[in-house]
Coordinates of C-alpha atoms in Angstrom, one line a residue:
M19 CA 85.4 105.8 116.9
I20 CA 83.3 104.4 119.6
R21 CA 80.2 106.4 118.5
L22 CA 80.8 105.2 115.0
L23 CA 80.8 101.5 116.0
V24 CA 77.8 102.0 118.3
A25 CA 76.0 103.5 115.4
V26 CA 76.9 100.7 113.0
I27 CA 75.7 98.1 115.5
A28 CA 72.4 99.9 116.1
V29 CA 71.8 100.1 112.5
L30 CA 72.5 96.4 111.8
L31 CA 70.3 95.1 114.7
S32 CA 67.5 97.3 113.4
A33 CA 67.7 95.9 109.9
C34 CA 68.2 92.2 111.3
N35 CA 65.0 92.7 113.2
S36 CA 62.9 93.7 110.1
S37 CA 61.5 90.8 108.2
S38 CA 60.8 90.2 104.5
S39 CA 58.8 87.5 102.7
S40 CA 60.8 84.3 101.9
G41 CA 58.5 83.2 98.9
T42 CA 59.0 79.7 100.0
S43 CA 57.0 76.8 98.4
S44 CA 57.2 73.1 98.9
Q45 CA 59.6 71.1 97.0
P46 CA 58.0 69.9 93.6
A47 CA 58.3 66.3 92.7
A48 CA 61.2 66.0 90.1
N49 CA 60.2 64.1 86.8
H50 CA 61.9 63.7 83.5
S51 CA 59.1 65.3 81.7
G52 CA 60.1 68.8 83.0
L53 CA 60.6 70.8 86.1
A54 CA 58.3 73.6 87.5
A55 CA 59.8 76.9 88.7
A56 CA 59.7 77.1 92.4
I57 CA 61.7 78.3 95.5
V58 CA 62.5 75.6 97.9
D59 CA 64.0 76.1 101.5
A60 CA 65.9 73.2 102.9
V61 CA 68.4 72.4 105.7
V62 CA 71.4 70.2 104.8
P63 CA 73.7 68.5 107.4
S64 CA 77.3 69.3 106.8
K65 CA 79.6 66.3 106.1
A66 CA 82.2 68.1 108.2
D67 CA 80.4 67.5 111.5
G68 CA 76.6 67.4 110.9
T69 CA 76.0 71.0 111.5
E70 CA 72.8 72.2 109.7
I71 CA 73.3 74.5 107.0
A72 CA 70.2 76.4 105.8
L73 CA 69.7 77.1 102.1
T74 CA 67.0 78.5 99.7
A75 CA 67.1 77.1 96.1
F76 CA 65.5 78.8 93.2
L77 CA 64.4 76.2 90.7
P78 CA 64.0 77.2 87.0
D79 CA 61.3 76.3 84.7
L80 CA 62.7 73.5 82.5
A81 CA 61.0 71.9 79.6
P82 CA 61.2 68.2 79.1
G83 CA 65.0 67.2 78.6
E84 CA 66.2 70.7 79.3
T85 CA 69.0 71.3 81.9
A86 CA 70.5 74.4 83.5
P87 CA 73.8 75.2 85.2
L88 CA 73.9 75.6 88.9
L89 CA 75.0 78.9 90.6
I90 CA 75.7 79.1 94.3
H91 CA 75.5 82.5 96.1
G92 CA 77.0 83.1 99.4
H93 CA 76.4 86.4 101.6
G94 CA 78.8 88.8 103.2
W95 CA 79.8 89.2 106.8
V96 CA 77.0 89.9 109.3
L97 CA 74.4 88.9 106.5
S98 CA 72.4 86.0 105.7
R99 CA 71.0 84.2 102.5
T100 CA 68.8 85.6 99.9
K101 CA 65.1 84.2 100.2
D102 CA 63.5 86.3 97.6
F103 CA 64.8 88.3 94.7
E104 CA 61.9 90.5 94.5
S105 CA 62.5 92.3 97.8
T106 CA 65.8 93.7 99.3
S107 CA 66.4 93.1 103.0
P108 CA 66.9 96.4 105.0
I109 CA 70.4 95.3 106.0
D110 CA 71.5 94.9 102.3
Q111 CA 70.1 98.4 101.6
V112 CA 72.0 100.1 104.8
L113 CA 75.4 98.3 103.6
G114 CA 74.9 98.7 99.9
I115 CA 76.1 95.3 99.1
E116 CA 73.4 94.0 96.7
T117 CA 75.9 93.6 93.8
S118 CA 76.4 89.7 94.2
V119 CA 72.6 89.2 94.8
Q120 CA 71.7 91.0 91.7
V121 CA 74.1 88.8 89.6
A122 CA 72.3 85.8 91.2
K123 CA 69.0 87.3 90.2
K124 CA 70.3 87.8 86.6
A125 CA 71.3 84.0 86.5
F126 CA 67.9 82.9 87.9
E127 CA 66.0 85.1 85.4
A128 CA 68.3 83.6 82.6
G129 CA 67.1 80.1 83.7
Y130 CA 69.7 79.0 86.2
F131 CA 69.4 76.9 89.3
V132 CA 70.4 79.3 92.1
I133 CA 71.1 78.3 95.7
S134 CA 71.6 81.0 98.3
F135 CA 72.7 79.6 101.7
D136 CA 73.5 80.9 105.2
Q137 CA 77.1 80.3 105.9
R138 CA 78.1 78.6 109.0
G139 CA 77.3 80.8 112.2
W140 CA 75.0 83.1 110.3
G141 CA 71.2 83.2 109.6
E142 CA 69.5 80.0 110.2
S143 CA 72.7 77.8 110.1
G144 CA 74.3 76.2 112.9
G145 CA 77.8 76.2 114.3
N146 CA 80.4 78.8 114.9
V147 CA 81.8 81.4 112.5
E148 CA 85.4 79.8 111.9
L149 CA 86.5 82.3 109.1
M150 CA 86.2 79.9 106.3
D151 CA 88.0 76.8 107.5
P152 CA 88.3 74.5 104.5
D153 CA 87.4 71.4 106.9
L154 CA 84.3 73.2 108.0
E155 CA 83.0 76.0 106.0
G156 CA 84.6 74.4 102.8
L157 CA 83.0 70.9 103.4
D158 CA 79.6 72.9 104.2
V159 CA 79.7 74.1 100.6
S160 CA 80.6 70.6 99.3
S161 CA 77.6 69.2 101.2
I162 CA 75.3 71.7 99.5
I163 CA 76.5 70.5 96.1
D164 CA 75.8 67.0 97.2
W165 CA 72.3 68.0 98.1
A166 CA 71.7 69.7 94.8
V167 CA 73.0 66.8 92.8
A168 CA 70.9 64.2 94.8
N169 CA 67.8 66.3 94.5
Y170 CA 68.0 67.8 91.0
G171 CA 71.0 66.0 89.2
P172 CA 69.2 65.0 86.0
Y173 CA 68.1 68.7 85.6
I174 CA 71.7 70.2 86.3
S175 CA 73.7 70.6 83.1
S176 CA 76.7 68.6 83.0
E177 CA 80.0 67.9 81.2
G178 CA 81.6 64.5 81.1
G179 CA 79.4 63.4 83.9
D180 CA 80.2 66.4 86.2
P181 CA 77.7 69.2 86.9
L182 CA 78.3 72.7 85.7
I183 CA 78.6 74.8 88.7
G184 CA 79.4 78.5 89.3
A185 CA 79.4 80.8 92.4
V186 CA 79.2 84.5 93.1
G187 CA 79.6 86.4 96.4
I188 CA 81.0 89.6 97.9
S189 CA 83.5 89.9 100.7
Y190 CA 83.1 86.9 103.1
G191 CA 80.8 85.6 100.1
G192 CA 84.0 85.7 98.0
G193 CA 86.0 83.6 100.6
F194 CA 83.5 80.8 100.4
Q195 CA 84.3 80.4 96.5
T196 CA 88.2 80.4 96.7
I197 CA 88.1 78.0 99.7
G198 CA 85.0 76.0 98.5
A199 CA 86.6 75.5 95.1
A200 CA 89.7 74.3 96.6
V201 CA 87.8 71.7 98.6
D202 CA 85.4 70.5 96.0
D203 CA 86.5 70.2 92.3
R204 CA 83.0 70.5 90.9
F205 CA 83.2 74.1 90.6
D206 CA 83.8 75.4 87.1
A207 CA 83.6 79.2 87.4
I208 CA 83.6 81.6 90.2
V209 CA 83.4 85.4 90.7
P210 CA 84.8 86.4 94.0
I211 CA 84.1 90.1 94.7
I212 CA 86.3 92.2 97.0
T213 CA 87.7 89.2 99.0
W214 CA 90.9 88.1 100.6
N215 CA 94.0 86.4 99.5
D216 CA 95.8 86.2 103.1
L217 CA 93.7 86.9 106.2
R218 CA 97.1 87.6 108.0
Y219 CA 97.8 90.4 105.6
S220 CA 94.2 91.8 105.7
L221 CA 93.8 91.9 109.4
F222 CA 97.3 92.1 110.7
P223 CA 99.6 93.5 107.9
N224 CA 103.3 93.1 108.8
N225 CA 102.3 92.3 112.2
V226 CA 100.4 95.6 112.7
P227 CA 96.7 95.1 113.8
K228 CA 94.4 96.9 111.4
S229 CA 92.4 98.4 114.4
V230 CA 89.4 100.0 112.7
W231 CA 88.4 97.1 110.6
D232 CA 89.2 94.4 113.3
A233 CA 86.9 96.3 115.6
I234 CA 84.2 96.7 112.9
L235 CA 84.2 93.0 112.0
V236 CA 84.1 91.8 115.7
L237 CA 81.7 94.3 117.1
T238 CA 79.1 93.9 114.2
G239 CA 79.6 90.2 114.0
I240 CA 78.8 89.5 117.6
P241 CA 75.0 90.4 117.5
T242 CA 74.5 89.4 114.0
S243 CA 75.9 85.9 114.4
R244 CA 74.0 85.6 117.5
F245 CA 77.3 85.4 119.5
S246 CA 78.5 82.5 117.2
L247 CA 82.0 83.9 116.5
A248 CA 84.6 81.4 117.3
P249 CA 86.3 82.1 120.8
D250 CA 89.7 82.5 119.2
I251 CA 88.3 85.5 117.2
Y252 CA 87.6 87.4 120.5
E253 CA 91.0 86.6 121.9
A254 CA 92.8 87.8 118.9
F255 CA 90.9 91.0 118.8
I256 CA 91.7 91.8 122.5
A257 CA 95.5 90.9 121.8
G258 CA 95.5 93.2 118.9
L259 CA 94.1 96.1 120.9
T260 CA 96.5 95.6 123.9
T261 CA 99.9 93.7 123.0
M262 CA 99.3 94.0 119.2
N263 CA 100.4 90.4 119.2
P264 CA 97.7 87.7 118.4
S265 CA 98.8 84.2 119.0
Q266 CA 100.7 82.2 116.6
E267 CA 97.8 79.6 116.7
F268 CA 95.4 82.3 115.3
S269 CA 97.9 83.5 112.8
D270 CA 98.2 79.9 111.5
K271 CA 94.4 79.6 111.6
L272 CA 94.1 82.7 109.1
Y273 CA 96.8 81.2 106.8
N274 CA 94.9 77.9 106.6
N275 CA 91.7 79.8 105.8
S276 CA 93.2 81.8 103.0
P277 CA 93.9 81.2 99.2
V278 CA 97.5 81.9 99.8
S279 CA 97.8 78.6 101.7
F280 CA 96.7 76.6 98.6
C281 CA 98.8 78.8 96.3
D282 CA 102.0 78.1 98.4
G283 CA 101.5 74.4 98.0
L284 CA 102.6 73.7 101.5
R285 CA 99.4 72.4 103.0
A286 CA 99.6 69.3 104.9
D287 CA 96.2 67.9 103.5
G288 CA 97.7 68.2 99.9
R289 CA 95.1 70.6 98.6
G290 CA 96.3 73.2 96.0
V291 CA 95.0 75.7 93.7
P292 CA 91.6 74.8 92.3
D293 CA 91.0 74.1 88.7
V294 CA 88.4 76.8 87.9
D295 CA 88.0 79.9 86.0
V296 CA 87.8 83.0 87.9
L297 CA 87.0 86.7 87.5
F298 CA 88.3 88.6 90.5
V299 CA 86.8 91.9 91.1
Q300 CA 88.6 94.3 93.6
G301 CA 88.6 97.9 94.8
T302 CA 91.6 100.4 94.7
E303 CA 90.1 102.3 97.7
D304 CA 89.3 99.2 99.7
V305 CA 91.2 99.5 103.1
L306 CA 90.1 95.9 104.3
F307 CA 90.9 93.7 101.3
N308 CA 93.0 96.0 99.2
A309 CA 93.7 95.8 95.4
T310 CA 97.0 93.9 95.9
E311 CA 95.0 91.0 97.5
G312 CA 93.1 90.7 94.1
W313 CA 96.2 90.9 92.2
R314 CA 97.9 88.1 94.4
N315 CA 94.8 85.9 93.9
Y316 CA 94.8 86.6 90.2
E317 CA 98.5 85.7 89.9
C318 CA 98.0 82.4 91.8
F319 CA 95.0 81.1 89.8
K320 CA 96.6 82.3 86.4
K321 CA 100.0 80.5 87.1
A322 CA 97.9 77.2 87.9
G323 CA 96.7 77.2 84.4
N324 CA 93.2 78.8 84.9
D325 CA 91.4 81.3 82.7
A326 CA 91.8 84.2 85.4
R327 CA 90.8 87.8 85.0
I328 CA 90.8 90.8 87.2
I329 CA 88.9 94.2 87.3
L330 CA 90.2 96.7 89.7
Q331 CA 87.5 99.3 90.1
R332 CA 87.3 102.1 92.6
D333 CA 85.3 101.0 95.6
G334 CA 85.1 98.2 98.1
H335 CA 85.1 98.2 101.9
L336 CA 84.9 101.9 102.9
V337 CA 84.7 103.7 106.1
S338 CA 84.3 107.4 106.3
A339 CA 85.9 107.9 109.7
V340 CA 89.4 106.8 108.3
Q341 CA 89.0 107.5 104.6
Q342 CA 88.7 110.7 102.5
N343 CA 85.9 109.3 100.2
G344 CA 84.6 106.5 102.5
Q345 CA 81.1 106.1 103.7
L346 CA 79.7 104.3 106.8
L347 CA 80.4 100.7 106.1
L348 CA 79.6 101.1 102.4
F349 CA 80.6 98.1 100.1
G350 CA 80.8 100.3 97.0
M351 CA 81.0 99.1 93.5
Q352 CA 81.3 101.3 90.3
E353 CA 78.2 100.6 88.1
T354 CA 80.3 100.8 85.0
V355 CA 83.9 99.6 84.6
Y356 CA 86.3 100.9 81.9
C357 CA 88.9 98.8 80.2
G358 CA 90.7 100.6 77.7
D359 CA 88.4 101.6 74.8
Q360 CA 85.6 99.3 76.2
S361 CA 83.1 99.9 79.0
Y362 CA 81.0 97.3 80.9
D363 CA 78.0 97.3 83.0
T364 CA 79.7 95.7 86.1
L365 CA 76.8 93.4 87.1
D366 CA 76.3 92.4 83.5
V367 CA 79.8 91.6 82.9
M368 CA 80.1 89.4 86.0
F369 CA 77.1 87.4 85.0
R370 CA 78.3 87.1 81.4
F371 CA 81.6 85.8 82.6
L372 CA 79.9 82.9 84.4
D373 CA 77.5 82.4 81.4
E374 CA 80.4 82.1 79.0
K375 CA 82.0 79.4 81.1
L376 CA 78.9 77.5 82.3
R377 CA 76.6 77.7 79.3
G378 CA 78.7 78.7 76.4
G379 CA 77.5 82.2 76.3
A380 CA 79.0 85.0 74.1
P381 CA 82.7 85.8 75.2
T382 CA 82.8 89.0 77.4
G383 CA 85.9 90.3 75.7
L384 CA 87.3 91.2 79.0
P385 CA 91.2 91.6 79.1
N386 CA 93.1 89.7 81.5
V387 CA 93.7 93.0 83.7
C388 CA 91.2 95.9 83.7
L389 CA 92.2 98.9 85.8
S390 CA 89.1 101.0 85.8
Q391 CA 88.8 104.8 86.9
M392 CA 85.8 107.1 86.5
E393 CA 85.1 107.2 82.8
K394 CA 88.5 105.8 81.6
G395 CA 90.7 103.0 82.2
Q396 CA 93.4 100.5 81.1
A397 CA 93.2 97.1 79.4
L398 CA 96.4 95.1 79.9
A399 CA 97.7 91.6 79.3
E400 CA 99.4 91.6 82.8
M401 CA 99.5 93.7 85.9
P402 CA 102.5 96.0 86.0
V403 CA 104.6 95.4 89.2
G404 CA 107.2 98.0 90.0
G405 CA 108.9 100.2 87.3
F406 CA 110.4 103.5 87.8
D407 CA 112.8 103.4 90.7
A408 CA 113.2 106.4 93.1
A409 CA 115.2 106.5 96.4
F410 CA 114.1 108.3 99.5
E411 CA 115.1 108.9 103.1
F412 CA 113.5 110.2 106.3
D413 CA 115.4 111.4 109.3
N414 CA 114.2 111.7 112.8
L415 CA 110.8 110.3 112.6
L416 CA 109.4 110.2 116.2
T417 CA 107.3 107.1 116.4
G418 CA 103.9 106.9 118.3
V419 CA 101.4 109.6 119.1
A420 CA 103.3 111.8 121.3
I421 CA 101.4 113.4 124.1
E422 CA 102.9 116.6 123.3
T423 CA 101.4 116.5 119.8
V424 CA 97.9 115.8 121.0
L425 CA 98.3 118.5 123.7
G426 CA 99.3 121.1 121.1
L427 CA 96.1 120.2 119.0
L428 CA 93.9 120.6 122.1
L429 CA 95.5 124.0 122.9
D430 CA 94.9 125.3 119.7
L431 CA 91.2 124.9 120.0
D432 CA 89.4 128.0 121.3
P433 CA 87.9 127.6 124.8
G434 CA 84.4 126.9 123.5
A435 CA 85.4 124.2 121.2
L436 CA 87.7 122.7 124.0
L437 CA 84.8 122.6 126.4
T438 CA 82.7 120.9 123.8
V439 CA 85.3 118.2 123.5
L440 CA 85.6 117.7 127.2
N441 CA 81.9 117.5 127.6
D442 CA 81.5 114.9 124.9
L443 CA 84.1 112.6 126.6
P444 CA 83.2 110.0 129.2
T445 CA 83.7 111.3 132.8
D446 CA 87.0 109.5 133.4
V447 CA 88.3 110.3 130.1
S448 CA 87.5 113.9 130.4
A449 CA 89.3 114.1 133.9
V450 CA 92.6 112.6 132.4
V451 CA 92.3 115.1 129.4
S452 CA 91.4 118.1 131.4
A453 CA 94.5 117.5 133.8
L454 CA 96.8 117.1 130.7
V455 CA 95.4 120.3 129.2
N456 CA 95.7 122.4 132.4
G457 CA 99.2 121.0 133.1
F458 CA 98.1 119.2 136.4
S459 CA 99.6 115.9 135.3
N460 CA 101.7 114.1 132.8
P461 CA 99.9 110.8 132.1
S462 CA 102.0 107.7 131.5
A463 CA 102.0 106.2 128.1
D464 CA 99.6 103.5 129.3
E465 CA 97.2 106.2 130.6
F466 CA 97.4 108.1 127.4
F467 CA 96.9 105.1 125.3
A468 CA 93.8 104.1 127.3
V469 CA 92.1 107.4 126.7
L470 CA 93.3 108.1 123.2
P471 CA 90.6 106.3 121.1
A472 CA 87.8 108.1 123.1
L473 CA 89.5 111.3 122.5
L474 CA 90.0 110.8 118.8
N475 CA 86.3 110.0 118.5
V476 CA 85.4 113.6 119.7
L477 CA 88.0 115.7 118.2
P478 CA 87.0 117.8 115.3
S479 CA 87.8 116.1 112.1
E480 CA 90.3 118.5 110.9
L481 CA 92.3 118.1 113.9
V482 CA 92.3 114.3 113.6
D483 CA 93.5 114.9 110.0
E484 CA 96.4 116.7 111.5
L485 CA 97.4 113.5 113.3
V486 CA 97.9 111.9 110.0
T487 CA 101.1 113.6 109.3
Y488 CA 101.4 114.0 105.4
Q489 CA 104.3 116.6 106.1
H490 CA 106.9 113.8 105.9
F491 CA 106.8 113.9 102.2
V492 CA 109.6 113.0 99.7
P493 CA 108.8 113.9 96.0
L494 CA 109.8 111.1 93.6
Y495 CA 108.4 111.7 90.2
Q496 CA 106.7 114.7 88.3
A497 CA 104.2 113.5 85.6
G498 CA 104.1 114.6 82.1
Q499 CA 101.3 114.4 79.7
G500 CA 99.2 111.2 79.7
K501 CA 100.8 109.3 82.6
V502 CA 99.1 106.8 84.8
L503 CA 100.0 105.2 88.1
A504 CA 98.8 101.6 87.2
G505 CA 99.7 98.5 88.9
V506 CA 101.6 97.4 92.0
P507 CA 104.2 99.7 93.6
T508 CA 106.9 97.9 95.6
V509 CA 109.2 99.3 98.2
K510 CA 112.5 98.2 99.9
V511 CA 113.3 100.0 103.0
D512 CA 115.6 99.7 106.0
V513 CA 114.1 101.0 109.3
T514 CA 116.9 101.7 111.8
P515 CA 117.2 103.6 115.3
E516 CA 118.3 107.3 114.7
L517 CA 120.4 107.7 117.8
S518 CA 121.3 104.2 119.4
E519 CA 122.4 100.8 118.2
T520 CA 120.5 99.4 120.9
P521 CA 116.8 100.1 120.2
V522 CA 114.4 100.3 123.1
S523 CA 111.1 100.0 121.3
D524 CA 109.4 98.0 118.6
P525 CA 108.4 101.0 116.2
V526 CA 105.4 101.2 113.9
V527 CA 105.7 103.3 110.7
F528 CA 103.4 103.7 107.8
L529 CA 104.3 104.4 104.3
G530 CA 102.2 105.5 101.6
L531 CA 102.1 107.2 98.1
A532 CA 100.7 110.8 97.8
V533 CA 100.2 113.2 95.1
D534 CA 101.0 116.9 95.3
P535 CA 98.5 118.3 92.6
A536 CA 99.8 120.8 90.1
D537 CA 96.7 122.8 90.5
G538 CA 97.4 123.4 94.1
S539 CA 94.3 121.7 95.5
G540 CA 96.2 120.0 98.3
R541 CA 98.2 116.8 98.8
Y542 CA 96.3 113.7 99.0
L543 CA 97.1 110.0 99.9
V544 CA 96.7 107.7 96.8
H545 CA 93.5 105.7 97.4
D546 CA 93.6 106.3 101.1
Q547 CA 96.1 103.3 101.3
V548 CA 98.9 102.9 103.8
T549 CA 101.6 100.1 104.3
P550 CA 102.4 99.5 107.9
M551 CA 105.9 98.3 109.0
R552 CA 106.9 97.1 112.5
G553 CA 110.3 96.7 114.0
F554 CA 113.8 97.7 113.2
Q555 CA 114.5 95.6 110.0
S556 CA 114.8 95.5 106.3
F557 CA 111.4 95.4 104.5
D558 CA 110.7 94.2 100.8
L559 CA 107.1 94.8 100.3
E560 CA 104.3 95.1 97.8
M561 CA 102.2 98.3 98.3
S562 CA 98.5 98.5 97.5
A563 CA 97.8 98.3 93.8
A564 CA 96.9 101.6 92.1
S565 CA 94.9 102.9 89.1
L566 CA 95.3 106.8 89.1
T567 CA 95.6 109.1 86.2
L568 CA 98.2 111.8 86.9
Q569 CA 97.8 115.3 85.6
P570 CA 100.7 117.1 83.9
G571 CA 102.8 118.6 86.6
D572 CA 101.5 116.6 89.4
V573 CA 104.2 115.4 91.9
L574 CA 104.0 111.7 93.1
G575 CA 105.9 111.2 96.3
V576 CA 106.3 108.8 99.3
V577 CA 105.0 109.7 102.7
A578 CA 106.0 108.4 106.1
M579 CA 103.7 108.4 109.2
T580 CA 103.9 107.2 112.7
F581 CA 100.2 107.2 113.2
H582 CA 97.2 106.5 111.1
T583 CA 93.4 106.4 111.9
Q584 CA 92.9 103.1 110.0
F585 CA 95.3 101.6 112.7
V586 CA 94.0 103.8 115.6
S587 CA 95.3 101.7 118.4
S588 CA 98.3 100.3 116.6
F589 CA 101.2 102.5 117.2
S590 CA 104.5 102.6 118.9
R591 CA 104.0 102.5 122.8
V592 CA 107.6 103.8 123.4
P593 CA 108.3 107.0 121.3
E594 CA 111.7 106.6 119.6
L595 CA 113.5 108.4 116.6
V596 CA 113.9 106.1 113.7
H597 CA 115.5 106.5 110.2
L598 CA 114.1 105.2 106.9
N599 CA 116.2 104.7 103.9
G600 CA 114.7 102.9 100.8
V601 CA 113.7 102.6 97.2
V602 CA 110.1 102.9 95.9
S603 CA 109.5 101.2 92.5
L604 CA 106.5 102.9 90.7
P605 CA 104.3 101.3 88.0
I606 CA 103.8 104.4 85.7
I607 CA 102.6 103.7 82.3
N608 CA 101.1 105.8 79.3
E609 CA 97.4 106.3 78.9

């Protein structure tokens, strides 16, 4: 894990040091006889606090009296604005997240105004990265709209005196849309791509820190933001690694900076769900902002009376170290999505949705809910939630990563492989592990926890896989012909101590759905998704939304794990036997 993060940071820094042409020209003199195409760089003081926000405006070529809608593009985490549609920055190429840039390019080529901006703390904009605070980043976006209207108002299409404005962006660039639209009601249509509904759920689901992604976000964000992450982000990261308990103040901040706070209708500032049409695009294999976050956003905006649609496609935030199909920090996106008997070019349908809403373009024909797989999919009026109920029970689950388990894995290595592992470890870590293997010492839980991340980083991948214990499996359902797991599974489960009514720990257990294929190819976790639970209590949870065709004879079941590499430092510190008893409700439909 440490080597993975170091490699990521090195690649990001290398990419950031590369330059690309900006294609900037001086601002033309606007006149009512028309507008000449140009690219304009500007700096806008935010009405939040005067912080300078840098932007690049792409101006269309407009005939006398002609107008065009405005599209605002926001970049993802660690990135910066697009200055030139003709060249792709090296960092975009490394991360594979050109999707939203290409949608913005389509809009510009179709005659739109397009503004791409550096979000607060990134690129050439000032201030600290505050994780999309409505009263900071939200007002930054509103200030950009003010600038556009002040400079090009007569040329921007309007309806009833209000400018027609859309937005697109991926990940962090999706967050600016849901928050910005809640702050400024001039937005008419948005396309947030693989973004969040509740940052508490994204980063600390059920009070279990998502160790790998928390580390990636902080460690890559430090250099690329020029050390502009807000101080409480560092504090929460350290707390997550050590006590697993970020402060209540930080948790409140994450809630405040999430669409869920507007959906709940409990905000002190009175802001609610924005009046805006929206297409959410989310990934079933995304282990940062999972597909259920997209569904929750969809439900919220739909219930508020908006025209809301959602596409669940395969990819999203993927990391090979913790996923079967992941790649190094790849923001994947299916090129084609399949909705029932219709298929769509993903980039094209995102632009067409905006064009339909902002310029009266041809309807996309998208269903409310599109659950896309590879070369097939479902078109549904609503997202299935729950369905087939199946009970499960797990006895004598030993929480945490037991020292004996890791010792057994090490002793299974041949001497040469074991020596390689020890040589690859830092000297102090190697000494602890060597003493453990040779029986010279029995390290305390604290000592063991301190060396575990480094040890996992150099263990052969097949041994790390063994730590993700799929053997705790209860079969629930055997598929017949033409069955699909499609929608949001739910689970109700009681976690209780196995031996004593007076528990001594705060146990962490992970649940997932797994398929035992009829062809004998080996059990696998559905979409690499796990649902963490912490503490002895009753849970009533939504699992990650799924879109998976089951083959006849496939057995779908629930797995329980006490350790998972996506949560590498988040596990029970004190081993204890726990008991799980619950019911999973599976959304199984016909093809």
